[in-house]
Short mmCIF file of C-alpha atoms in Angstrom, two decimals:
data_model
loop_
_atom_site.label_atom_id
_atom_site.label_comp_id
_atom_site.label_asym_id
_atom_site.label_seq_id
_atom_site.Cartn_x
_atom_site.Cartn_y
_atom_site.Cartn_z
CA MET A 283 0.00 0.00 0.00
CA GLN A 284 1.32 3.41 -0.94
CA SER A 285 1.79 6.16 1.63
CA LYS A 286 -0.86 8.88 1.85
CA LEU A 287 1.77 11.47 2.78
CA SER A 288 2.49 14.20 0.25
CA ASP A 289 5.66 14.15 -1.82
CA ILE A 290 7.11 16.98 0.29
CA GLU A 291 6.43 15.11 3.55
CA LEU A 292 8.04 11.98 2.15
CA ILE A 293 11.07 14.01 1.04
CA GLN A 294 11.40 15.49 4.55
CA ASP A 295 11.22 12.01 6.09
CA THR A 296 13.84 10.76 3.62
CA LEU A 297 16.15 13.65 4.46
CA ASN A 298 15.69 12.78 8.14
CA GLY A 299 17.07 9.32 7.40
CA ASP A 300 13.89 7.31 6.74
CA GLN A 301 14.70 5.27 3.64
CA SER A 302 11.26 3.65 3.55
CA ALA A 303 9.83 7.12 2.79
CA TYR A 304 11.95 7.22 -0.35
CA ALA A 305 10.76 3.73 -1.27
CA ASP A 306 7.20 5.15 -1.12
CA LEU A 307 8.22 8.00 -3.43
CA VAL A 308 9.71 5.51 -5.87
CA LYS A 309 6.52 3.41 -5.83
CA ARG A 310 4.44 6.53 -6.45
CA HIS A 311 6.41 7.77 -9.46
CA GLN A 312 7.95 4.61 -10.92
CA ARG A 313 5.32 4.02 -13.60
CA LEU A 314 5.66 7.41 -15.22
CA VAL A 315 9.44 7.51 -14.87
CA PHE A 316 9.60 4.08 -16.50
CA THR A 317 7.15 5.13 -19.24
CA LEU A 318 9.27 8.21 -19.96
CA ALA A 319 12.42 6.09 -20.12
CA MET A 320 10.62 3.76 -22.56
CA ARG A 321 9.98 6.74 -24.85
CA PHE A 322 13.74 7.02 -25.33
CA VAL A 323 15.24 3.53 -25.17
CA LYS A 324 12.36 1.38 -26.50
CA ASN A 325 13.53 -1.65 -24.57
CA ARG A 326 12.24 -2.76 -21.16
CA GLU A 327 15.61 -3.80 -19.69
CA ASP A 328 17.36 -0.58 -20.72
CA ALA A 329 14.37 1.52 -19.64
CA GLU A 330 14.44 -0.07 -16.19
CA GLU A 331 18.13 0.66 -15.94
CA VAL A 332 17.58 4.31 -16.92
CA ALA A 333 14.64 4.67 -14.51
CA GLN A 334 16.64 3.09 -11.69
CA ASP A 335 19.58 5.38 -12.40
CA CYS A 336 17.26 8.40 -12.28
CA PHE A 337 15.83 7.46 -8.88
CA VAL A 338 19.34 6.94 -7.47
CA LYS A 339 20.43 10.33 -8.87
CA ALA A 340 17.32 11.97 -7.40
CA TYR A 341 18.06 10.40 -3.98
CA ARG A 342 21.62 11.69 -4.11
CA SER A 343 20.50 15.25 -4.90
CA LEU A 344 17.34 15.29 -2.81
CA HIS A 345 18.86 17.83 -0.40
CA SER A 346 19.22 20.27 -3.31
CA PHE A 347 15.51 20.10 -4.23
CA GLN A 348 14.34 23.66 -3.48
CA GLN A 349 10.57 22.93 -3.59
CA GLN A 350 10.09 25.78 -6.08
CA SER A 351 8.44 23.30 -8.44
CA LYS A 352 6.55 20.04 -8.00
CA PHE A 353 8.73 17.06 -7.07
CA SER A 354 7.45 15.29 -10.19
CA THR A 355 8.64 18.17 -12.42
CA TRP A 356 12.08 18.03 -10.78
CA LEU A 357 12.20 14.23 -11.14
CA TYR A 358 11.13 14.30 -14.81
CA THR A 359 13.88 16.84 -15.50
CA ILE A 360 16.39 14.27 -14.21
CA VAL A 361 14.77 11.56 -16.37
CA TYR A 362 14.81 13.75 -19.48
CA THR A 363 18.44 14.83 -18.98
CA THR A 364 19.60 11.27 -18.24
CA ALA A 365 17.74 9.79 -21.20
CA MET A 366 18.95 12.51 -23.58
CA THR A 367 22.55 11.99 -22.44
CA LEU A 368 22.17 8.26 -23.06
CA LEU A 369 20.65 8.90 -26.46
CA ARG A 370 23.49 11.25 -27.44
CA LYS A 371 26.02 8.61 -26.39
CA LYS A 372 24.23 6.02 -28.51
CA ARG A 373 24.13 8.47 -31.41
CA VAL A 374 27.94 8.48 -31.49
CA ASP A 375 27.94 4.71 -31.95
CA THR A 376 25.03 4.35 -34.33
CA SER A 377 23.46 6.34 -37.14
CA SER A 378 21.73 9.65 -36.49
CA ILE A 379 18.38 9.45 -34.73
CA ASP A 380 17.40 12.84 -36.10
CA ASP A 381 16.32 11.30 -39.35
CA GLU A 382 12.67 10.82 -38.60
CA SER A 383 12.16 8.30 -41.37
CA THR A 384 14.71 5.96 -39.83
CA TYR A 385 13.28 6.35 -36.35
CA VAL A 386 10.70 3.65 -36.63
CA GLN A 387 12.89 0.78 -35.55
CA ILE A 388 11.41 -0.52 -32.35
CA GLU A 389 13.61 -2.95 -30.52
CA ASN A 390 11.99 -6.03 -29.02
CA ARG A 391 9.19 -4.08 -27.33
CA THR A 392 6.65 -6.44 -25.83
CA TYR A 393 3.21 -5.57 -24.65
CA GLY A 394 2.52 -8.92 -23.10
CA MET A 395 -0.11 -9.78 -25.68
CA ASP A 396 -0.47 -11.00 -29.21
CA GLU A 397 -0.83 -8.16 -31.67
CA HIS A 398 -3.47 -10.06 -33.65
CA SER A 399 -5.53 -11.28 -30.73
CA ALA A 400 -8.66 -9.47 -29.58
CA GLU A 401 -6.82 -8.01 -26.58
CA GLY A 402 -3.86 -7.15 -28.74
CA ARG A 403 -5.99 -4.87 -30.83
CA SER A 404 -6.84 -2.80 -27.81
CA ARG A 405 -6.71 0.97 -27.84
CA SER A 406 -3.74 1.11 -25.48
CA PHE A 407 -1.71 -1.27 -27.59
CA TYR A 408 -2.05 0.76 -30.77
CA LEU A 409 -1.66 4.07 -29.02
CA ASN A 410 1.55 2.94 -27.34
CA LYS A 411 2.77 1.59 -30.66
CA ALA A 412 1.98 4.89 -32.37
CA ILE A 413 3.70 6.86 -29.60
CA ASP A 414 6.76 4.61 -29.91
CA GLU A 415 7.02 5.61 -33.54
CA LEU A 416 7.23 9.30 -32.61
CA MET A 417 10.48 11.16 -32.06
CA PRO A 418 11.53 10.96 -28.37
CA ASP A 419 10.83 14.67 -27.80
CA ASP A 420 7.30 14.40 -29.25
CA ALA A 421 6.59 11.27 -27.22
CA THR A 422 7.93 12.96 -24.09
CA VAL A 423 5.72 16.03 -24.55
CA ILE A 424 2.61 13.85 -24.98
CA THR A 425 3.49 11.63 -22.02
CA LEU A 426 4.25 14.55 -19.70
CA PHE A 427 1.14 16.48 -20.73
CA TYR A 428 -1.34 13.63 -20.53
CA LYS A 429 0.08 11.16 -18.04
CA GLY A 430 2.43 13.33 -15.98
CA GLU A 431 -0.20 16.04 -15.49
CA GLN A 432 2.39 18.69 -16.27
CA SER A 433 1.44 22.11 -17.59
CA LEU A 434 3.10 23.64 -20.66
CA GLU A 435 5.28 25.76 -18.33
CA GLU A 436 6.32 22.71 -16.31
CA ILE A 437 7.14 20.75 -19.46
CA SER A 438 9.22 23.70 -20.66
CA LYS A 439 11.24 23.48 -17.42
CA VAL A 440 11.73 19.72 -17.83
CA MET A 441 12.89 20.01 -21.43
CA GLY A 442 14.68 23.34 -21.13
CA ILE A 443 12.68 25.04 -23.90
CA GLU A 444 10.17 27.89 -24.11
CA PRO A 445 6.50 27.20 -23.21
CA ASN A 446 5.46 28.34 -26.68
CA THR A 447 7.82 25.80 -28.26
CA VAL A 448 6.25 23.13 -26.04
CA LYS A 449 2.82 24.16 -27.31
CA VAL A 450 3.96 23.85 -30.92
CA LYS A 451 5.64 20.50 -30.20
CA LEU A 452 2.48 19.19 -28.52
CA PHE A 453 0.35 20.27 -31.47
CA ARG A 454 2.67 18.57 -33.98
CA ALA A 455 3.09 15.49 -31.80
CA ARG A 456 -0.67 14.95 -31.71
CA GLN A 457 -0.86 15.37 -35.48
CA ARG A 458 1.93 12.83 -36.01
CA LEU A 459 0.34 10.46 -33.52
CA LYS A 460 -2.90 10.57 -35.48
CA GLN A 461 -1.02 9.96 -38.72
CA ASN A 462 0.79 6.98 -37.18
CA LEU A 463 -2.52 5.53 -36.00
CA GLU A 464 -4.07 6.00 -39.44
CA ARG A 465 -1.05 4.38 -41.09
CA SER A 466 -1.16 1.29 -38.90
CA LEU A 467 -4.94 0.95 -38.66
CA GLY A 468 -6.25 2.48 -41.86
CA ASN A 469 -10.00 2.96 -41.75
CA GLU A 470 -10.25 1.11 -38.43
CA VAL A 471 -8.73 4.08 -36.65
CA ASN A 472 -12.08 5.70 -35.98
CA GLU A 473 -13.56 2.46 -34.66
CA LEU A 474 -10.62 1.90 -32.35
CA ILE A 475 -10.32 5.34 -30.85
CA MET B 134 -0.17 25.70 -37.79
CA SER B 135 -3.67 24.95 -38.97
CA THR B 136 -5.76 27.66 -37.35
CA ILE B 137 -8.91 25.57 -36.91
CA GLU B 138 -7.03 22.71 -35.29
CA GLU B 139 -4.95 25.05 -33.20
CA LYS B 140 -8.01 26.88 -31.92
CA LEU B 141 -9.78 23.60 -31.16
CA TRP B 142 -6.81 22.11 -29.30
CA ASP B 143 -6.50 25.30 -27.24
CA TYR B 144 -10.21 24.95 -26.44
CA ILE B 145 -9.88 21.26 -25.52
CA ASP B 146 -6.73 21.85 -23.42
CA GLY B 147 -8.33 24.80 -21.65
CA ASN B 148 -5.67 27.23 -22.87
CA CYS B 149 -8.16 29.83 -24.17
CA THR B 150 -9.33 33.01 -22.52
CA PRO B 151 -13.08 32.92 -21.60
CA GLN B 152 -13.87 35.12 -24.62
CA GLU B 153 -11.94 32.84 -27.00
CA ALA B 154 -13.60 29.77 -25.47
CA ASP B 155 -17.05 31.29 -26.06
CA ALA B 156 -16.17 32.11 -29.67
CA VAL B 157 -14.90 28.55 -30.35
CA LYS B 158 -17.94 27.05 -28.63
CA MET B 159 -20.19 29.10 -30.89
CA LEU B 160 -18.27 27.98 -33.98
CA ILE B 161 -18.58 24.32 -32.97
CA GLU B 162 -22.35 24.73 -32.59
CA THR B 163 -22.87 26.58 -35.85
CA ASP B 164 -20.12 25.50 -38.24
CA GLU B 165 -20.17 21.93 -39.58
CA VAL B 166 -16.40 21.93 -40.35
CA TYR B 167 -15.57 22.97 -36.79
CA ARG B 168 -18.00 20.45 -35.31
CA LYS B 169 -16.58 17.55 -37.32
CA LYS B 170 -13.00 18.47 -36.53
CA TYR B 171 -13.82 19.02 -32.86
CA ASN B 172 -15.41 15.56 -32.55
CA GLU B 173 -12.42 14.00 -34.26
CA LEU B 174 -9.91 15.72 -31.94
CA GLN B 175 -12.00 15.04 -28.87
CA VAL B 176 -11.97 11.30 -29.64
CA LEU B 177 -8.20 11.31 -30.05
CA ASN B 178 -7.81 13.34 -26.85
CA SER B 179 -9.97 10.91 -24.84
CA ALA B 180 -7.99 7.99 -26.23
CA ILE B 181 -4.66 9.51 -25.13
CA VAL B 182 -6.06 10.39 -21.70
CA GLY B 183 -7.21 6.80 -21.22
CA MET B 184 -3.94 5.29 -22.40
CA GLU B 185 -2.19 3.02 -19.90
CA GLU B 186 1.32 3.68 -18.66
CA ASP B 187 4.09 1.12 -18.90
CA GLU B 188 4.83 -0.75 -15.72
CA PRO B 189 8.31 -1.76 -14.55
CA SER B 190 9.06 -5.16 -13.03
CA MET B 191 7.73 -6.08 -9.58
CA ALA B 192 11.21 -5.83 -8.06
CA PHE B 193 11.82 -2.32 -9.36
CA THR B 194 11.46 -0.45 -6.03
CA TYR B 195 13.51 -3.11 -4.24
CA ASN B 196 16.27 -2.82 -6.86
CA VAL B 197 16.37 0.98 -6.55
CA MET B 198 16.60 0.81 -2.74
CA GLU B 199 19.27 -1.92 -2.93
CA CYS B 200 21.27 0.27 -5.29
CA ILE B 201 21.00 3.20 -2.86
CA ARG B 202 22.00 1.02 0.11
CA ALA B 203 24.99 -0.38 -1.80
CA GLU B 204 26.06 3.12 -2.78
CA GLU B 205 25.80 4.40 0.78
CA ALA B 206 27.80 1.45 2.09
CA SER B 207 30.65 2.25 -0.28
CA VAL B 208 30.95 5.88 0.84
CA PRO B 209 34.50 6.51 2.15
CA LEU B 210 35.02 6.64 5.92
CA LYS B 211 35.83 10.37 5.72
CA ALA B 212 32.35 11.11 4.32
CA ARG B 213 30.55 8.72 6.66
CA VAL B 214 31.81 10.06 10.02
CA ASP B 215 29.44 12.67 11.37
CA ARG B 216 30.88 16.13 10.79
CA ARG B 217 29.82 17.17 14.30
CA ILE B 218 32.23 14.61 15.79
CA ILE B 219 35.09 16.01 13.71
CA TRP B 220 34.17 19.55 14.73
CA GLY B 221 33.96 18.44 18.41
CA ILE B 222 37.44 16.92 18.33
CA SER B 223 38.85 19.97 16.51
CA LEU B 224 37.24 22.31 19.03
CA PHE B 225 38.68 20.32 21.92
CA PHE B 226 42.23 20.52 20.54
CA ILE B 227 41.93 24.21 19.67
CA LEU B 228 40.66 25.01 23.17
CA THR B 229 43.39 22.88 24.80
CA ILE B 230 46.11 24.59 22.77
CA ALA B 231 44.62 28.03 23.47
CA VAL B 232 44.40 27.37 27.24
CA MET B 233 47.95 26.03 27.34
CA LEU B 234 49.22 29.01 25.35
CA VAL B 235 47.48 31.52 27.60
CA TYR B 236 48.74 29.68 30.66
CA ALA B 237 52.30 29.54 29.32
CA LEU B 238 52.35 33.21 28.32
CA SER B 239 50.96 34.25 31.67
CA THR B 240 53.74 32.44 33.52
CA ILE B 241 56.65 33.87 31.48
CA LYS B 242 58.82 36.10 33.66
CA LEU B 243 59.34 39.05 31.35
CA SER B 244 61.10 40.97 34.11
CA ALA B 245 63.89 38.38 34.40
CA PRO B 246 67.39 40.03 34.63
CA GLY B 247 69.92 39.82 31.80
CA LYS B 248 69.67 39.64 28.03
CA LEU B 249 67.50 36.82 26.67
CA THR B 250 69.35 35.17 23.80
CA ASP B 251 68.23 31.56 24.12
CA TYR B 252 64.49 31.39 23.71
CA THR B 253 64.34 27.74 24.78
CA LYS B 254 65.28 28.91 28.23
CA VAL B 255 62.15 30.91 28.72
CA PRO B 256 60.91 29.71 32.12
CA VAL B 257 57.79 27.82 31.24
CA SER B 258 58.86 24.71 33.07
CA GLN B 259 55.51 24.50 34.83
CA LEU B 260 54.03 22.93 31.66
CA ASN B 261 56.31 19.90 31.85
CA GLY B 262 54.38 18.65 34.81
CA LEU B 263 51.10 18.82 32.96
CA PHE B 264 51.92 15.91 30.62
CA THR B 265 53.03 13.54 33.32
CA GLY B 266 50.45 14.48 35.91
CA PRO B 267 46.71 13.75 36.18
CA ILE B 268 45.81 16.35 33.47
CA GLY B 269 47.92 14.54 30.89
CA LYS B 270 46.44 11.20 31.84
CA GLY B 271 42.94 12.66 31.72
CA PHE B 272 43.66 14.12 28.30
CA LEU B 273 44.86 10.75 26.94
CA PHE B 274 41.85 9.01 28.51
CA PHE B 275 39.45 11.46 26.83
CA ASP B 276 41.16 10.89 23.47
CA MET B 277 40.84 7.15 23.89
CA VAL B 278 37.11 7.40 24.71
CA MET B 279 36.52 9.64 21.68
CA GLY B 280 38.41 7.19 19.47
CA LEU B 281 36.38 4.24 20.74
CA PHE B 282 33.16 6.22 20.24
CA VAL B 283 34.00 6.97 16.59
CA MET B 284 35.07 3.37 15.95
CA ASP B 285 31.82 2.07 17.49
CA LYS B 286 29.75 4.37 15.27
CA VAL B 287 31.61 3.26 12.12
CA LEU B 288 31.30 -0.45 12.97
CA ARG B 289 27.59 -0.09 13.74
CA ARG B 290 26.95 1.57 10.36
CA ARG B 291 28.98 -1.06 8.55
CA GLY B 292 26.99 -3.80 10.32
CA MET B 293 23.67 -2.13 9.37
CA SER B 294 24.59 -1.77 5.72
CA LYS B 295 25.59 -5.47 5.54
CA GLY B 296 22.48 -6.59 7.40
#
């Protein structure tokens, strides 16, 4: 069972030496941190490693959290920076990820269900698939806006860009998402969503 | 940006001023193009809102906490000893040196006859007795207790991190 204490109370308890309070914070935010990591690395094992690394980094710098923003905004900034650094490192080894047309290679992503089964054709499956085909920045904006409950201003802090740029990115990301859904589902897109 | 779509997304996201929202609402009610587009975007919006997040493995929290515990256990001794203990020991030595210095200076016989050429012969012989007497023994005993206290704290932490 997750703690009913607020993030700030859990942070105070953690800073006072209560490690179980931090475990509660991890439980509370792990799904979105992991989802964000998945937007960048497209592989469950690597995403777990990135997410784990982010929580350890956050623990190490918890004393420097000034409470001027939400804890989640601060945490997602760490996730975004860590994932981008990892992506830049990978870019040195492999071909450029900037080429959007080549960024549709999805490595062994599993959804735990057969794509052609009734469950496999669920809304979530196709939406996740369509989001995976987006550029990491577009996927991040959509994930933070819809699942992370972050405002345009908060997303701009996470990504280090202007709120207006976030707005434009969100608009384009939704357009591309729709195109991806139409491409993979054809006329069934309206039935599914 | 497509102006219709942009206006509609602003309306759906709640990023419009009340006046703009009223204008868009009116357009949706009266204009077929707006209404069709609005319904289309609203369906997509609801689908994204209802989308499920990915879930990490069951052991994720445990792994994170293990990683933190392992990292804390490997912190060097210098960083693990409480700073207050170090400051306490430093303060003790500074005070001891200051007291001894004041005591020594106060006992120097500046009015001694003759020219002072050998500074080692300044009559501060009273201090010699301090290191062999009960004060010296007390000082060494205090040091030993402090040392044992620090060692106990370090061993306890090491035991906790292994356990």
